PDB file of C-alpha atoms in Angstrom:
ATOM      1  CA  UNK A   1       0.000   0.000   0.000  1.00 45.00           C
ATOM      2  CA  UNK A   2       1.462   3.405  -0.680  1.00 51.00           C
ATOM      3  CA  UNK A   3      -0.306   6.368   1.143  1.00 48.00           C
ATOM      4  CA  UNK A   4      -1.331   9.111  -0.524  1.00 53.00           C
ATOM      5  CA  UNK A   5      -2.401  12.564   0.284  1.00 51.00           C
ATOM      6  CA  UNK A   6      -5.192  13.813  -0.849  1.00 50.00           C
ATOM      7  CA  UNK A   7      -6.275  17.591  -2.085  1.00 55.00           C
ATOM      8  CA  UNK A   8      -7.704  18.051   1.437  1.00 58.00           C
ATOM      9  CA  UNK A   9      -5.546  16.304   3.271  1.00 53.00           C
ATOM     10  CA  UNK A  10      -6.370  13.251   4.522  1.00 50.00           C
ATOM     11  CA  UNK A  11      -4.015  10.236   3.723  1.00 54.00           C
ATOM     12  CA  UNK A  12      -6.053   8.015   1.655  1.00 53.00           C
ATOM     13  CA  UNK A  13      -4.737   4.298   1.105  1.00 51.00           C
ATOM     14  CA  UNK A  14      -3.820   2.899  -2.378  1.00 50.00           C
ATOM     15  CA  UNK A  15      -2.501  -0.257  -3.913  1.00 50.00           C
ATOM     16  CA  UNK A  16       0.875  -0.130  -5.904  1.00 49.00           C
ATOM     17  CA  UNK A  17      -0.959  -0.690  -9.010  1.00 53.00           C
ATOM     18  CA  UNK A  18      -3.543   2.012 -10.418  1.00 53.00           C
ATOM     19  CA  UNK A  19      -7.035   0.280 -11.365  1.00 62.00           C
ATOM     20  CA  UNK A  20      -8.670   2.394 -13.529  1.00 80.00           C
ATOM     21  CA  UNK A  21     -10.422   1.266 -16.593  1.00 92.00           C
ATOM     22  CA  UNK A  22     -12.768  -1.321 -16.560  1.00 94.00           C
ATOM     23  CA  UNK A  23     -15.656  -2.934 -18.259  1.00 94.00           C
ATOM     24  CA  UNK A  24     -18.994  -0.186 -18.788  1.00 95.00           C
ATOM     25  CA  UNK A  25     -16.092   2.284 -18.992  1.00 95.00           C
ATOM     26  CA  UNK A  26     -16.626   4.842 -21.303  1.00 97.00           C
ATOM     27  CA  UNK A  27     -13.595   6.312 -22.717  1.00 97.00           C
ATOM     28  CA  UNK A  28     -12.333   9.241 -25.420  1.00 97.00           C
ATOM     29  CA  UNK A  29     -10.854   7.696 -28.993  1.00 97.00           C
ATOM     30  CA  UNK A  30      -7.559   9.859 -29.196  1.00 97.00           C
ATOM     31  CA  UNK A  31      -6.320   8.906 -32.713  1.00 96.00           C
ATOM     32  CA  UNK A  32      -7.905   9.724 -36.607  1.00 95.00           C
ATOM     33  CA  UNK A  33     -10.030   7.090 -37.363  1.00 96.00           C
ATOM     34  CA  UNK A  34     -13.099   8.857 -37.055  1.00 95.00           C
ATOM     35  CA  UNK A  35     -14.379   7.190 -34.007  1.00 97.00           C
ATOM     36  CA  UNK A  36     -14.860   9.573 -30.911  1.00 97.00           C
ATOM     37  CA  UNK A  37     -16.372   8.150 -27.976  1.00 98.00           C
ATOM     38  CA  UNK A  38     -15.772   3.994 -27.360  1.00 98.00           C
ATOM     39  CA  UNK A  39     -17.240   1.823 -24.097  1.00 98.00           C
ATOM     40  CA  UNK A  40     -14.963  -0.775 -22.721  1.00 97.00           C
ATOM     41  CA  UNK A  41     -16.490  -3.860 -22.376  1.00 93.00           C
ATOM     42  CA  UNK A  42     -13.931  -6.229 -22.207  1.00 94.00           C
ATOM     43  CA  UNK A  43     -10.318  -6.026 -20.642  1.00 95.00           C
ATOM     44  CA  UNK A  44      -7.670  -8.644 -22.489  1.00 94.00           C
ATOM     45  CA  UNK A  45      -5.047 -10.433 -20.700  1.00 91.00           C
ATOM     46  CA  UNK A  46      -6.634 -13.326 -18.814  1.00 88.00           C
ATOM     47  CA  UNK A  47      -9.642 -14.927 -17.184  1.00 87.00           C
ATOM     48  CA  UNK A  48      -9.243 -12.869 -13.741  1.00 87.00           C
ATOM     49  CA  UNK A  49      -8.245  -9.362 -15.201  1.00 88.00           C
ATOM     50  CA  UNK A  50     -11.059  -7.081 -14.166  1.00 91.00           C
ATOM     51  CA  UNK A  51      -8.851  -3.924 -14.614  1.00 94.00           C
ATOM     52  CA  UNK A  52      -7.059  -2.415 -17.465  1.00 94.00           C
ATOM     53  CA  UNK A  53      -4.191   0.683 -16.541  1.00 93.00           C
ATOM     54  CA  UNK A  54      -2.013   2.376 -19.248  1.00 93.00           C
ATOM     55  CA  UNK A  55      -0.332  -0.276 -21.872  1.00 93.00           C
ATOM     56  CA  UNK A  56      -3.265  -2.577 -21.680  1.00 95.00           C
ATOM     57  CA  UNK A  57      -5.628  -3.909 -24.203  1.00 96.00           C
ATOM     58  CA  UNK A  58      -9.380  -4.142 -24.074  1.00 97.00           C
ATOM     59  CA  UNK A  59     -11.794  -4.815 -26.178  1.00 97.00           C
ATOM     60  CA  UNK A  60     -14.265  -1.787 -27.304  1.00 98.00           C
ATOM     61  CA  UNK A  61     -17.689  -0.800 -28.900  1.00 98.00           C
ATOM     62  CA  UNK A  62     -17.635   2.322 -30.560  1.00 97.00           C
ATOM     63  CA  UNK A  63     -20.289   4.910 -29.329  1.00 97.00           C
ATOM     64  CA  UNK A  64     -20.109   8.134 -31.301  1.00 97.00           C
ATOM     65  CA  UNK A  65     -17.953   8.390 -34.422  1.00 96.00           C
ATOM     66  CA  UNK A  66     -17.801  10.726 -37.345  1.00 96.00           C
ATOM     67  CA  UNK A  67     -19.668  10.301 -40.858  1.00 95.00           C
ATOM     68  CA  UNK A  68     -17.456   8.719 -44.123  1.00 94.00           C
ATOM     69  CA  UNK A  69     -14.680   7.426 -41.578  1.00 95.00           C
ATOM     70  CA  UNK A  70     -12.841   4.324 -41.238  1.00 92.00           C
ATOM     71  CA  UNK A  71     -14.291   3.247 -38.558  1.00 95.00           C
ATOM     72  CA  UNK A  72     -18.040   3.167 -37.550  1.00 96.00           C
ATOM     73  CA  UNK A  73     -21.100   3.537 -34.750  1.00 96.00           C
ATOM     74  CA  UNK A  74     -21.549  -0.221 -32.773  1.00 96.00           C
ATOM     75  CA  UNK A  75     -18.263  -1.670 -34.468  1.00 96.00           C
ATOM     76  CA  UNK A  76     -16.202  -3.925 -32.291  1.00 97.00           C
ATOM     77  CA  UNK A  77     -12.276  -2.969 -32.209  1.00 97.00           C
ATOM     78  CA  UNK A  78      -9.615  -3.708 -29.622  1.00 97.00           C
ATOM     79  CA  UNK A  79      -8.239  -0.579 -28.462  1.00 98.00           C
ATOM     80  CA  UNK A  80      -5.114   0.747 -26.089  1.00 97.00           C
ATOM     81  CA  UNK A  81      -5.408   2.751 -23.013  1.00 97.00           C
ATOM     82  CA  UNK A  82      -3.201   5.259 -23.520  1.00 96.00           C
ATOM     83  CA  UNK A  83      -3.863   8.023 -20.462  1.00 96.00           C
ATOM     84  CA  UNK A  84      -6.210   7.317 -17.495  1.00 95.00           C
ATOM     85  CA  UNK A  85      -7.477   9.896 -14.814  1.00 95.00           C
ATOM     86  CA  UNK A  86      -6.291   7.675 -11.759  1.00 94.00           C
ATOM     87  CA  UNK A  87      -2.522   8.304 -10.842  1.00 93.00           C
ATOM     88  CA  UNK A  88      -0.071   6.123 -12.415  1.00 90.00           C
ATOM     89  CA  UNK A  89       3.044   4.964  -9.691  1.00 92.00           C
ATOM     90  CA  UNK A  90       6.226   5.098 -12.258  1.00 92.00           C
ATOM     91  CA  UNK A  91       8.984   3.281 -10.944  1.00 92.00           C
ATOM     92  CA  UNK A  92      11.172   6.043  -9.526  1.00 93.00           C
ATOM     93  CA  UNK A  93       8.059   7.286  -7.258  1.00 92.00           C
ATOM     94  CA  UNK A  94       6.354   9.861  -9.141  1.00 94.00           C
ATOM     95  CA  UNK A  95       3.113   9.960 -10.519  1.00 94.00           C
ATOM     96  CA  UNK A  96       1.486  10.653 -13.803  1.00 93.00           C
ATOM     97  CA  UNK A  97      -2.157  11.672 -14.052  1.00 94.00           C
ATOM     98  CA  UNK A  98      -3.969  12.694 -17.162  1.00 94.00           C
ATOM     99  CA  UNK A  99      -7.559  14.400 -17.281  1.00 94.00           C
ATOM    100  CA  UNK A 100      -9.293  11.923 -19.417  1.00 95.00           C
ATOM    101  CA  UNK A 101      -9.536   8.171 -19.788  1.00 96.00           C
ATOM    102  CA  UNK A 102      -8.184   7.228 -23.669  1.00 97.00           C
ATOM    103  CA  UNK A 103      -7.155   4.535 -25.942  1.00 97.00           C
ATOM    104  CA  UNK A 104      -6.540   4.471 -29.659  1.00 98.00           C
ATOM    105  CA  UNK A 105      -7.694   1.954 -31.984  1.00 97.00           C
ATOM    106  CA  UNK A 106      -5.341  -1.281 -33.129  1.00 96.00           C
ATOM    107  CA  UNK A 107      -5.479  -3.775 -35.815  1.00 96.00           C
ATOM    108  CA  UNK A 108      -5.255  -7.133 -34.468  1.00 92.00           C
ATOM    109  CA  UNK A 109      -1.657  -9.130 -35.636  1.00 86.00           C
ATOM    110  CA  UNK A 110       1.078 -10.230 -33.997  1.00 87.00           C
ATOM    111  CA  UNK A 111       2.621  -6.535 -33.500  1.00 88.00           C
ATOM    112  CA  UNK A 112      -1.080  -4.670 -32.644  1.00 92.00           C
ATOM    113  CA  UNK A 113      -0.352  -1.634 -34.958  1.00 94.00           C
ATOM    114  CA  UNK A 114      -2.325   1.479 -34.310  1.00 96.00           C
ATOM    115  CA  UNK A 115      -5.023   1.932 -36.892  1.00 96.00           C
ATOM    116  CA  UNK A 116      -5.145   5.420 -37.570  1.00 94.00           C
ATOM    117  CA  UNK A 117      -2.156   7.764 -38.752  1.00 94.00           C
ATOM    118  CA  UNK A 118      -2.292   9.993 -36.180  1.00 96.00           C
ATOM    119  CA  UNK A 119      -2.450  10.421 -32.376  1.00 96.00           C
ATOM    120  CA  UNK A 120      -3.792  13.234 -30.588  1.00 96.00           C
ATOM    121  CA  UNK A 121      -2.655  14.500 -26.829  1.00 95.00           C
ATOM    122  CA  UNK A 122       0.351  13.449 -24.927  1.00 96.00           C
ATOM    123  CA  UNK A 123       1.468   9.817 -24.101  1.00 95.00           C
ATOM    124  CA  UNK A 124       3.039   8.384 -21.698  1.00 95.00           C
ATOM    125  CA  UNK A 125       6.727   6.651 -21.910  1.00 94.00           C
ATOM    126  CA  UNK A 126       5.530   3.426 -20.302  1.00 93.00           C
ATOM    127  CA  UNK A 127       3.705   2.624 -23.589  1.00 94.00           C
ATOM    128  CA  UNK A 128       6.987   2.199 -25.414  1.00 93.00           C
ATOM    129  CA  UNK A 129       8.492   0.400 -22.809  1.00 93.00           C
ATOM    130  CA  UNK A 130       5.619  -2.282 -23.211  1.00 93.00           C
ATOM    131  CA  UNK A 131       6.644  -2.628 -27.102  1.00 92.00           C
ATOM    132  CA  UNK A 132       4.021  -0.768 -28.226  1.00 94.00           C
ATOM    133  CA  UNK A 133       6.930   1.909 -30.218  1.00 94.00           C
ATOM    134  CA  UNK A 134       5.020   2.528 -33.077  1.00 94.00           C
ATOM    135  CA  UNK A 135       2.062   4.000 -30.931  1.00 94.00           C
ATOM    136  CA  UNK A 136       5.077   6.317 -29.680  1.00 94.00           C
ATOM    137  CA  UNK A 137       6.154   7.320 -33.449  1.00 94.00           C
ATOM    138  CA  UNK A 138       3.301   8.841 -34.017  1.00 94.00           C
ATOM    139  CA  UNK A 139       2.709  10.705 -30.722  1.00 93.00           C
ATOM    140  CA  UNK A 140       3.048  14.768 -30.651  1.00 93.00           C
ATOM    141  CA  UNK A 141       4.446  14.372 -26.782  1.00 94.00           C
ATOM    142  CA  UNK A 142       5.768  12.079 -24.585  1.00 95.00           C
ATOM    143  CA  UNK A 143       5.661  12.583 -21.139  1.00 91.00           C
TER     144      UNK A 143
END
């Protein structure tokens, strides 16, 4: 447990690892392919995983996306979260914290290459260290 203190604080009690996204999540699509809004409904990675944190894969149904795209309203795509609002414990002690919960769209293979050409907002490092570089490429920032 690591204790944190909160904006009024009171220590509040954490695990190591941040727990943020889950199924019923709805998240923001931060790359081109047209989709906008996505809801988690399934987080990859074994029978037990309830959880998904930054560098995971889930499994999404697109809510809201835009007209003559590549990528359409109720479509099933697996997706990566790349920010989440819950603070993320790097391993020299600091924390990372973003304001929305995100994930861009990937194309299923053995590498999981984004699907769009572009990614919008900053990522964070620990997506390239989980061998996801090309998502990195094509990132404005990297924080």
């Amino acid at each position: 447990m690591i204790l944190i203190v909160a904006h009024i604080g009171l220590p509040i009690f954490a695990p190591l690892k941040s727990i943020m996204i889950q199924p019923r999540t709805i998240v923001k699509v931060a790359d081109n392919t047209g989709a906008k809004v996505a809801r988690v409904f399934k987080v990859l990675g074994g029978s037990r995983k309830r959880y998904a944190g930054l560098g995971d894969i889930v499994v999404v149904s697109i809510q809201t996306a835009e007209p003559r795209k590549s990528v359409k309203k109720k479509e099933v795509h697996y997706a990566l979260v790349v920010r989440q609002k819950n603070a993320y414990r790097r391993k020299d002690g600091s924390y990372i914290r973003f304001d929305d919960n995100a994930v861009i769209i990937l194309v299923k293979g053995k590498t999981w290459e984004p699907k769009g050409t572009r990614v919008f907002g900053p990522i964070p490092r620990e997506i390239g260290e989980k061998g996801f570089q090309s998502v990195i490429s094509l990132a404005p920032e990297v924080l």
